[in-house]
Coordinates of C-alpha atoms in Angstrom, one line a residue:
M1 CA 5.8 -15.5 -22.2
E2 CA 7.1 -12.2 -20.7
F3 CA 4.9 -9.2 -21.6
K4 CA 6.5 -6.5 -23.8
I5 CA 5.3 -3.0 -24.3
S6 CA 4.9 -1.9 -27.9
K7 CA 4.6 1.4 -29.4
E8 CA 1.3 0.3 -31.0
L9 CA -0.1 -0.5 -27.6
I10 CA 0.9 3.0 -26.2
L11 CA -0.6 4.7 -29.1
E12 CA -3.8 2.8 -28.9
L13 CA -4.2 3.6 -25.2
E14 CA -3.5 7.2 -25.8
Q15 CA -6.2 7.3 -28.5
L16 CA -8.8 5.5 -26.2
I17 CA -8.0 8.0 -23.4
E18 CA -8.4 10.9 -25.7
N19 CA -11.8 9.6 -26.9
N20 CA -12.9 8.8 -23.2
N21 CA -13.5 5.2 -24.3
D22 CA -13.5 3.7 -20.7
E23 CA -15.2 0.4 -21.8
Q24 CA -12.5 -0.4 -24.4
L25 CA -9.8 0.5 -22.0
E26 CA -11.0 -1.9 -19.4
L27 CA -11.4 -4.7 -22.1
L28 CA -7.8 -4.1 -23.2
L29 CA -6.2 -4.0 -19.8
N30 CA -8.1 -6.3 -17.5
D31 CA -6.4 -9.5 -18.7
L32 CA -3.0 -8.1 -18.1
H33 CA -1.1 -8.8 -14.9
H34 CA -1.0 -5.8 -12.5
A35 CA 2.8 -5.5 -12.8
D36 CA 2.5 -5.2 -16.6
I37 CA -0.2 -2.5 -16.2
A38 CA 2.2 -0.6 -13.8
E39 CA 4.8 -0.8 -16.5
I40 CA 2.5 0.6 -19.0
L41 CA 1.5 3.5 -16.7
D42 CA 5.1 4.4 -16.1
E43 CA 5.3 5.0 -20.0
L44 CA 2.4 7.3 -20.1
N45 CA 2.2 10.9 -18.7
F46 CA 0.8 11.7 -15.3
D47 CA -2.7 12.6 -16.7
E48 CA -3.0 9.6 -18.9
A49 CA -1.8 7.3 -16.1
T50 CA -4.2 8.9 -13.6
Y51 CA -7.0 8.5 -16.1
I52 CA -6.5 4.7 -16.5
F53 CA -6.1 4.3 -12.8
K54 CA -9.5 5.7 -12.2
V55 CA -11.1 3.7 -15.0
L56 CA -10.0 0.3 -13.6
D57 CA -11.6 -1.6 -10.7
S58 CA -10.1 -0.9 -7.3
E59 CA -9.3 -4.5 -6.8
K60 CA -6.9 -4.3 -9.8
T61 CA -5.5 -0.8 -9.1
A62 CA -4.7 -1.6 -5.5
E63 CA -2.0 -4.1 -6.7
I64 CA -0.9 -1.8 -9.5
L65 CA -0.3 0.9 -7.0
L66 CA 2.4 -1.2 -5.3
E67 CA 4.3 -1.7 -8.6
L68 CA 4.4 1.9 -9.7
E69 CA 7.6 4.0 -9.7
D70 CA 7.8 6.2 -6.6
D71 CA 7.1 9.7 -8.3
L72 CA 4.2 8.3 -10.4
R73 CA 2.5 6.7 -7.4
E74 CA 3.0 9.9 -5.4
N75 CA 1.4 11.9 -8.2
I76 CA -1.5 9.6 -8.5
L77 CA -2.1 9.5 -4.7
N78 CA -2.1 13.3 -4.7
R79 CA -4.8 13.3 -7.3
L80 CA -7.0 10.8 -5.4
S81 CA -9.3 11.9 -2.5
P82 CA -9.0 10.3 1.0
K83 CA -12.0 8.1 0.3
E84 CA -10.7 7.0 -3.1
I85 CA -7.3 6.0 -1.5
A86 CA -9.2 4.2 1.3
E87 CA -11.0 2.2 -1.3
E88 CA -7.7 1.0 -2.8
L89 CA -6.2 0.2 0.7
D90 CA -9.3 -1.9 1.6
E91 CA -8.1 -4.3 -1.2
L92 CA -4.6 -4.7 0.0
E93 CA -3.0 -6.8 2.8
T94 CA -2.0 -4.7 5.9
N95 CA 1.7 -4.3 5.3
D96 CA 1.1 -3.1 1.8
A97 CA -1.5 -0.7 2.9
A98 CA 0.7 0.6 5.7
D99 CA 3.5 1.2 3.1
I100 CA 1.1 3.4 1.0
I101 CA -0.2 5.3 4.0
A102 CA 3.3 6.0 5.2
E103 CA 4.0 8.0 2.0
L104 CA 1.1 10.4 2.7
S105 CA 1.2 13.7 4.6
K106 CA 0.1 13.5 8.3
S107 CA -3.2 15.2 7.7
K108 CA -4.1 13.1 4.6
K109 CA -3.0 9.9 6.4
E110 CA -5.5 10.6 9.2
E111 CA -8.3 11.3 6.7
V112 CA -7.6 8.0 4.7
I113 CA -7.5 5.9 7.8
S114 CA -10.9 7.4 8.9
E115 CA -12.4 6.5 5.5
L116 CA -11.4 2.7 5.7
Q117 CA -14.5 0.6 5.8
D118 CA -13.1 -2.4 7.7
V119 CA -12.4 -1.2 11.3
E120 CA -10.2 -4.3 12.1
H121 CA -8.1 -3.7 8.9
A122 CA -7.7 -0.1 9.9
K123 CA -6.6 -1.0 13.4
D124 CA -4.1 -3.5 12.1
I125 CA -2.6 -0.8 9.6
V126 CA -2.4 1.8 12.4
E127 CA -0.4 -0.8 14.6
L128 CA 2.0 -1.5 11.7
L129 CA 2.7 2.3 11.2
R130 CA 4.1 2.5 14.8
F131 CA 7.1 0.1 13.7
D132 CA 10.2 1.3 12.0
E133 CA 10.2 0.4 8.4
D134 CA 13.5 -1.5 8.6
T135 CA 12.3 -3.9 11.4
A136 CA 10.3 -7.2 11.3
G137 CA 7.3 -5.2 12.6
G138 CA 7.5 -2.7 9.7
I139 CA 7.4 -5.4 7.1
M140 CA 5.1 -8.0 8.5
H141 CA 1.6 -8.9 7.4
K142 CA -1.2 -9.1 10.1
E143 CA -3.1 -11.7 8.0
L144 CA -2.3 -15.3 9.1
V145 CA -3.9 -18.5 10.1
K146 CA -3.6 -19.5 13.8
V147 CA -5.2 -22.2 15.9
N148 CA -5.5 -22.7 19.7
E149 CA -3.6 -25.6 21.3
N150 CA -6.8 -26.6 23.2
W151 CA -9.0 -27.1 20.0
N152 CA -9.4 -30.4 18.5
V153 CA -8.7 -31.1 14.7
L154 CA -12.3 -30.6 13.7
T155 CA -12.6 -27.2 15.4
C156 CA -9.3 -26.2 14.0
I157 CA -10.4 -27.0 10.4
K158 CA -13.5 -24.9 10.9
E159 CA -11.6 -21.9 12.1
M160 CA -9.0 -22.1 9.5
R161 CA -11.6 -22.0 6.8
I162 CA -12.9 -18.6 8.2
Q163 CA -9.5 -17.1 8.7
A164 CA -8.1 -18.3 5.2
E165 CA -11.0 -16.5 3.5
F166 CA -9.1 -13.2 3.9
I167 CA -5.6 -14.5 3.1
S168 CA -4.2 -14.8 -0.4
R169 CA -1.6 -17.5 0.4
V170 CA -1.4 -19.7 3.5
H171 CA 2.2 -20.6 4.1
S172 CA 2.0 -21.9 7.7
I173 CA -0.6 -22.7 10.4
Y174 CA 0.6 -21.3 13.7
V175 CA -0.4 -22.7 17.2
V176 CA -1.0 -20.3 20.2
D177 CA -2.0 -20.8 23.8
D178 CA -4.8 -19.0 25.7
G179 CA -2.6 -15.9 26.0
D180 CA -2.1 -15.8 22.2
R181 CA 1.6 -16.6 22.7
L182 CA 3.2 -18.5 19.9
I183 CA 4.1 -22.1 20.9
G184 CA 4.5 -24.0 17.6
R185 CA 3.3 -24.8 14.1
L186 CA 0.9 -27.3 12.6
S187 CA 1.6 -29.6 9.7
L188 CA -1.1 -29.8 7.1
K189 CA -0.3 -33.4 6.6
D190 CA -0.7 -34.1 10.3
L191 CA -3.9 -32.2 10.3
L192 CA -5.4 -34.3 7.3
T193 CA -4.4 -37.6 8.6
T194 CA -5.4 -37.2 12.3
S195 CA -8.7 -38.1 13.9
A196 CA -11.2 -35.2 14.0
R197 CA -11.4 -35.4 17.9
T198 CA -7.6 -35.4 18.4
P199 CA -6.5 -32.3 20.5
I200 CA -4.1 -30.1 18.6
S201 CA -1.8 -30.1 21.5
Q202 CA -1.0 -33.6 20.6
V203 CA 0.1 -33.1 17.0
Y204 CA 1.6 -29.6 16.7
I205 CA 5.3 -29.2 16.1
K206 CA 7.0 -27.2 19.0
K207 CA 10.3 -26.4 17.2
L208 CA 9.9 -23.4 14.8
N209 CA 11.9 -20.3 13.9
F210 CA 10.5 -16.8 14.7
V211 CA 11.6 -13.2 14.9
K212 CA 10.6 -10.3 17.3
V213 CA 9.0 -7.2 16.1
D214 CA 12.1 -5.2 16.6
T215 CA 14.5 -7.6 14.8
E216 CA 16.2 -5.7 11.9
D217 CA 14.9 -6.6 8.4
V218 CA 18.3 -7.7 7.2
E219 CA 18.5 -10.2 10.1
V220 CA 15.1 -11.6 9.1
A221 CA 16.4 -12.0 5.6
R222 CA 19.4 -13.9 6.9
I223 CA 17.3 -16.2 9.1
M224 CA 15.0 -17.0 6.2
Q225 CA 17.8 -17.6 3.8
K226 CA 19.7 -19.9 6.2
Y227 CA 16.7 -22.0 7.1
D228 CA 15.1 -21.9 3.7
L229 CA 11.8 -20.5 4.9
E230 CA 8.9 -19.2 2.7
A231 CA 7.4 -17.4 5.8
I232 CA 8.4 -16.7 9.4
P233 CA 6.1 -15.7 12.3
V234 CA 6.7 -12.5 14.3
V235 CA 6.0 -12.1 18.1
D236 CA 5.9 -9.1 20.3
E237 CA 7.8 -8.4 23.6
L238 CA 5.5 -10.9 25.5
G239 CA 5.9 -13.6 22.8
R240 CA 2.4 -13.1 21.5
L241 CA 2.0 -13.9 17.7
V242 CA 1.3 -10.6 16.0
G243 CA 2.1 -11.2 12.3
R244 CA 4.1 -13.1 9.7
I245 CA 6.8 -12.2 7.1
T246 CA 6.7 -13.9 3.6
I247 CA 9.4 -14.4 1.2
D248 CA 8.3 -11.8 -1.3
D249 CA 8.7 -9.1 1.4
I250 CA 12.2 -10.5 2.0
V251 CA 13.0 -10.3 -1.6
D252 CA 12.3 -6.6 -1.5
V253 CA 14.6 -6.2 1.6
I254 CA 17.4 -8.1 -0.1
K255 CA 17.1 -6.0 -3.3
D256 CA 17.0 -2.7 -1.4
E257 CA 20.0 -3.7 0.7
A258 CA 22.0 -4.7 -2.3
D259 CA 21.1 -1.4 -4.1
K260 CA 22.2 0.5 -1.0
D261 CA 25.5 -1.4 -0.8
Y262 CA 26.1 -1.0 -4.5
Q263 CA 25.6 2.8 -4.2
L264 CA 27.8 3.1 -1.2
A265 CA 30.5 1.0 -3.0
A266 CA 30.3 3.5 -5.9
G267 CA 30.6 6.4 -3.5
I268 CA 26.9 7.5 -3.5
S269 CA 26.0 8.4 0.2
Q270 CA 22.1 8.6 -0.3
D271 CA 19.5 6.4 -1.8
V272 CA 18.9 8.0 -5.2
E273 CA 17.7 6.9 -8.7
A274 CA 18.7 8.0 -12.2
D275 CA 15.4 10.0 -12.6
D276 CA 16.0 12.1 -9.4
S277 CA 16.7 15.8 -9.7
I278 CA 20.2 17.2 -10.3
I279 CA 20.2 18.7 -6.8
E280 CA 19.4 15.3 -5.2
L281 CA 22.0 13.5 -7.3
T282 CA 24.6 16.1 -6.6
R283 CA 24.0 15.9 -2.8
A284 CA 24.4 12.1 -3.1
R285 CA 27.6 12.1 -5.2
L286 CA 29.5 15.2 -4.3
P287 CA 30.8 14.3 -0.6
W288 CA 32.8 11.3 -1.9
L289 CA 34.0 13.2 -5.0
V290 CA 35.3 15.9 -2.7
L291 CA 37.0 13.2 -0.6
A292 CA 38.6 11.8 -3.8
L293 CA 39.8 15.3 -4.8
L294 CA 41.4 15.8 -1.4
G295 CA 43.0 12.4 -1.8
G296 CA 44.3 13.5 -5.1
F297 CA 45.8 16.6 -3.4
I298 CA 47.6 14.5 -0.8
T299 CA 48.8 12.2 -3.6
V300 CA 50.2 15.2 -5.4
R301 CA 51.9 16.4 -2.1
V302 CA 53.4 12.9 -1.6
L303 CA 54.9 13.0 -5.1
G304 CA 56.4 16.4 -4.3
L305 CA 58.3 14.9 -1.5
F306 CA 60.2 12.8 -4.2
E307 CA 60.7 15.7 -6.7
S308 CA 64.4 15.1 -6.9
A309 CA 63.7 11.5 -8.4
M310 CA 62.0 13.0 -11.3
V311 CA 65.3 14.6 -12.4
L312 CA 67.5 11.8 -11.7
H313 CA 65.3 8.8 -12.4
G314 CA 62.4 9.9 -14.6
K315 CA 61.5 6.5 -15.7
L316 CA 60.3 5.8 -12.2
F317 CA 57.3 8.2 -12.8
F318 CA 56.1 6.1 -15.8
F319 CA 55.1 3.3 -13.4
T320 CA 53.3 5.6 -11.0
P321 CA 49.8 5.0 -12.5
L322 CA 50.4 1.3 -12.5
I323 CA 51.2 1.2 -8.9
A324 CA 48.3 3.3 -7.9
A325 CA 45.9 1.3 -10.0
M326 CA 47.0 -2.0 -8.6
A327 CA 46.8 -0.7 -5.0
G328 CA 43.3 0.4 -5.6
N329 CA 42.2 -2.8 -7.4
V330 CA 43.7 -5.1 -4.7
G331 CA 42.2 -3.1 -2.0
V332 CA 38.7 -3.1 -3.5
Q333 CA 39.0 -6.9 -4.1
S334 CA 40.0 -7.6 -0.5
S335 CA 37.3 -5.3 0.9
A336 CA 34.6 -6.7 -1.3
I337 CA 35.2 -10.2 -0.1
I338 CA 35.1 -9.1 3.6
V339 CA 32.0 -7.0 3.0
Q340 CA 30.2 -9.9 1.3
G341 CA 31.2 -12.2 4.1
L342 CA 29.9 -9.7 6.8
A343 CA 26.6 -9.3 4.8
N344 CA 26.1 -13.1 4.6
N345 CA 27.4 -13.8 8.1
T346 CA 29.9 -16.3 6.8
L347 CA 33.2 -14.9 8.2
S348 CA 34.7 -17.1 10.7
G349 CA 38.0 -17.3 12.7
S350 CA 39.9 -14.4 14.5
L351 CA 41.0 -11.2 12.9
F352 CA 44.7 -12.3 13.1
N353 CA 44.1 -15.5 11.1
R354 CA 42.0 -13.5 8.6
L355 CA 45.0 -11.0 8.1
I356 CA 47.5 -13.9 7.9
K357 CA 45.5 -15.5 5.1
E358 CA 45.2 -12.3 3.3
V359 CA 49.1 -11.6 3.5
S360 CA 49.7 -15.1 2.2
L361 CA 47.3 -14.7 -0.7
S362 CA 48.6 -11.2 -1.5
L363 CA 52.2 -12.6 -1.4
F364 CA 51.4 -15.4 -3.8
N365 CA 49.5 -13.1 -6.2
G366 CA 52.2 -10.4 -5.9
I367 CA 55.1 -12.6 -6.9
I368 CA 53.1 -13.7 -10.0
L369 CA 52.2 -10.2 -11.0
A370 CA 55.7 -8.8 -10.1
T371 CA 57.4 -11.5 -12.2
I372 CA 55.1 -10.6 -15.2
L373 CA 55.9 -6.9 -14.7
F374 CA 59.7 -7.4 -14.3
L375 CA 59.8 -9.5 -17.6
G376 CA 57.5 -7.1 -19.4
S377 CA 59.4 -3.9 -18.3
H378 CA 62.8 -5.4 -19.3
F379 CA 62.0 -7.2 -22.6
L380 CA 59.2 -4.9 -23.9
L381 CA 60.0 -1.4 -22.4
N382 CA 63.7 -1.7 -22.2
V383 CA 63.7 -0.6 -18.6
E384 CA 67.0 -0.8 -16.6
I385 CA 67.2 -3.9 -14.5
I386 CA 67.6 -1.8 -11.3
I387 CA 64.4 0.2 -12.1
G388 CA 62.5 -3.1 -13.0
F389 CA 63.7 -4.5 -9.6
I390 CA 62.5 -1.5 -7.7
V391 CA 59.1 -1.6 -9.4
T392 CA 58.5 -5.3 -8.8
I393 CA 59.5 -5.1 -5.1
A394 CA 57.2 -2.0 -4.7
L395 CA 54.4 -3.8 -6.5
I396 CA 54.7 -6.9 -4.1
S397 CA 54.8 -4.6 -1.0
V398 CA 51.9 -2.4 -2.2
I399 CA 49.6 -5.5 -2.9
I400 CA 50.3 -6.9 0.6
I401 CA 49.6 -3.5 2.3
A402 CA 46.5 -2.7 0.1
S403 CA 45.0 -6.1 0.8
L404 CA 45.6 -5.6 4.6
I405 CA 43.9 -2.2 4.3
G406 CA 41.0 -3.6 2.3
T407 CA 40.5 -6.4 4.9
F408 CA 41.1 -4.3 8.1
I409 CA 38.9 -1.3 7.4
P410 CA 35.5 -3.0 6.8
L411 CA 36.1 -5.2 9.8
M412 CA 36.7 -2.1 11.9
L413 CA 33.7 -0.3 10.3
D414 CA 31.5 -3.2 11.1
K415 CA 32.8 -3.4 14.7
F416 CA 31.8 0.4 15.2
G417 CA 28.4 0.0 13.7
V418 CA 29.2 1.8 10.3
D419 CA 28.1 0.0 7.1
P420 CA 31.2 -1.8 5.9
A421 CA 30.1 -1.2 2.3
L422 CA 31.6 2.2 2.5
A423 CA 35.0 0.5 2.5
T424 CA 34.6 -0.7 -1.1
G425 CA 34.1 2.8 -2.5
P426 CA 36.3 5.9 -3.1
F427 CA 37.5 5.8 0.5
I428 CA 39.5 2.6 0.1
T429 CA 40.6 3.4 -3.4
T430 CA 41.9 6.8 -2.4
S431 CA 43.7 5.6 0.7
N432 CA 45.4 2.8 -1.1
D433 CA 46.4 5.1 -4.0
I434 CA 48.3 7.4 -1.4
C435 CA 49.8 4.4 0.5
G436 CA 50.9 2.8 -2.8
I437 CA 52.6 5.8 -4.1
L438 CA 54.3 6.5 -0.8
I439 CA 55.6 2.9 -0.5
Y440 CA 56.8 2.9 -4.2
F441 CA 58.9 6.0 -3.9
S442 CA 60.2 5.1 -0.3
I443 CA 61.5 1.9 -1.7
A444 CA 63.0 3.6 -4.7
K445 CA 64.7 6.2 -2.5
L446 CA 66.0 3.5 -0.2
I447 CA 67.6 1.6 -3.1
L448 CA 68.7 4.5 -5.3
G449 CA 69.6 7.0 -2.6
F450 CA 68.2 10.1 -4.2

């Protein structure tokens, strides 16, 4: 059953904090999952959250630290001494500890590292800090189980027991040579059903997927999704086994990438959250709103070119919002499909074939929509047949052009190394609005001759 925060629980915690009743606080919270405690702390003020954090055991608070909202975690870290932070990090796996340290100032970072009790743990954390955060090296764990190809099964089991003591979950057993280069993996079933004296070199599986330390995290996610992997090993430039990436790390990558694409599609150029300051939110939103405003000026200018039509054929202007809206909607639909295909690496075939398919689809949809529009404008709005004819021809043309723009632009952005998710936001909507209005009145002028 999912945990739910109640007002009664918050009031009880606030009362215990006010009375400095540490023993009852521990009793109340110790049986809760660390993610639930983090959710509770987010509901309290900074002082209360920090108080509870210091009351609980570091084995518990280390995991809580990872689940906290960024601003609360930053505030708590600022109130902890380097030694207290080091005690938290000693309880975490290397990649999680590295993520926490990366948020600290340079001076405090050095102090915390110097306070770490486990020297090997500290060395692993420092090694991870040198990798970019959006690469395999930046998200990998150093903790793993590996065996040498020259060991026999009995030696292998003994060594695995020692290594597994410091690992929360064992997903795979990796096999390396004397140079620590990754050469395969070991099946637990084969290990259990093979004679104790059998050399590992005779039973390990040579075929396995792996990534390099500089592989982008989104590419790691794609590989793990494609091959349905729970974990994947990471090798350095010499092919030496240096870490592993587990599925929980990849879920975070997928979520972050989805959030980023969603914000780009909405015309938000920076990674922001609802609780960020007005200045940060403005900085993220304003550039694309300015672009939309400029697009609006251009649209007004385009309409001004056909000013005479307003006097002679005023009913044409009643359909302007409809044409602009359809152009924007079709463009967003087309670009969304392409962006999704690029993200999932599922697009196949040439650009020409892709455009031909989009034109065929748009023509089919356009004819259906234009027929509905023609009948509706004639029987419901009493629009002249010639005006209805112009609007329907324009609608079909606009749908085709908008779909081509929505297909072509994200493909070109991707080719030049720009995130194609930009093409699903105000950029594509504004450009299609302008093109739609221009096409509509150009067709009207051609037919009516104003």
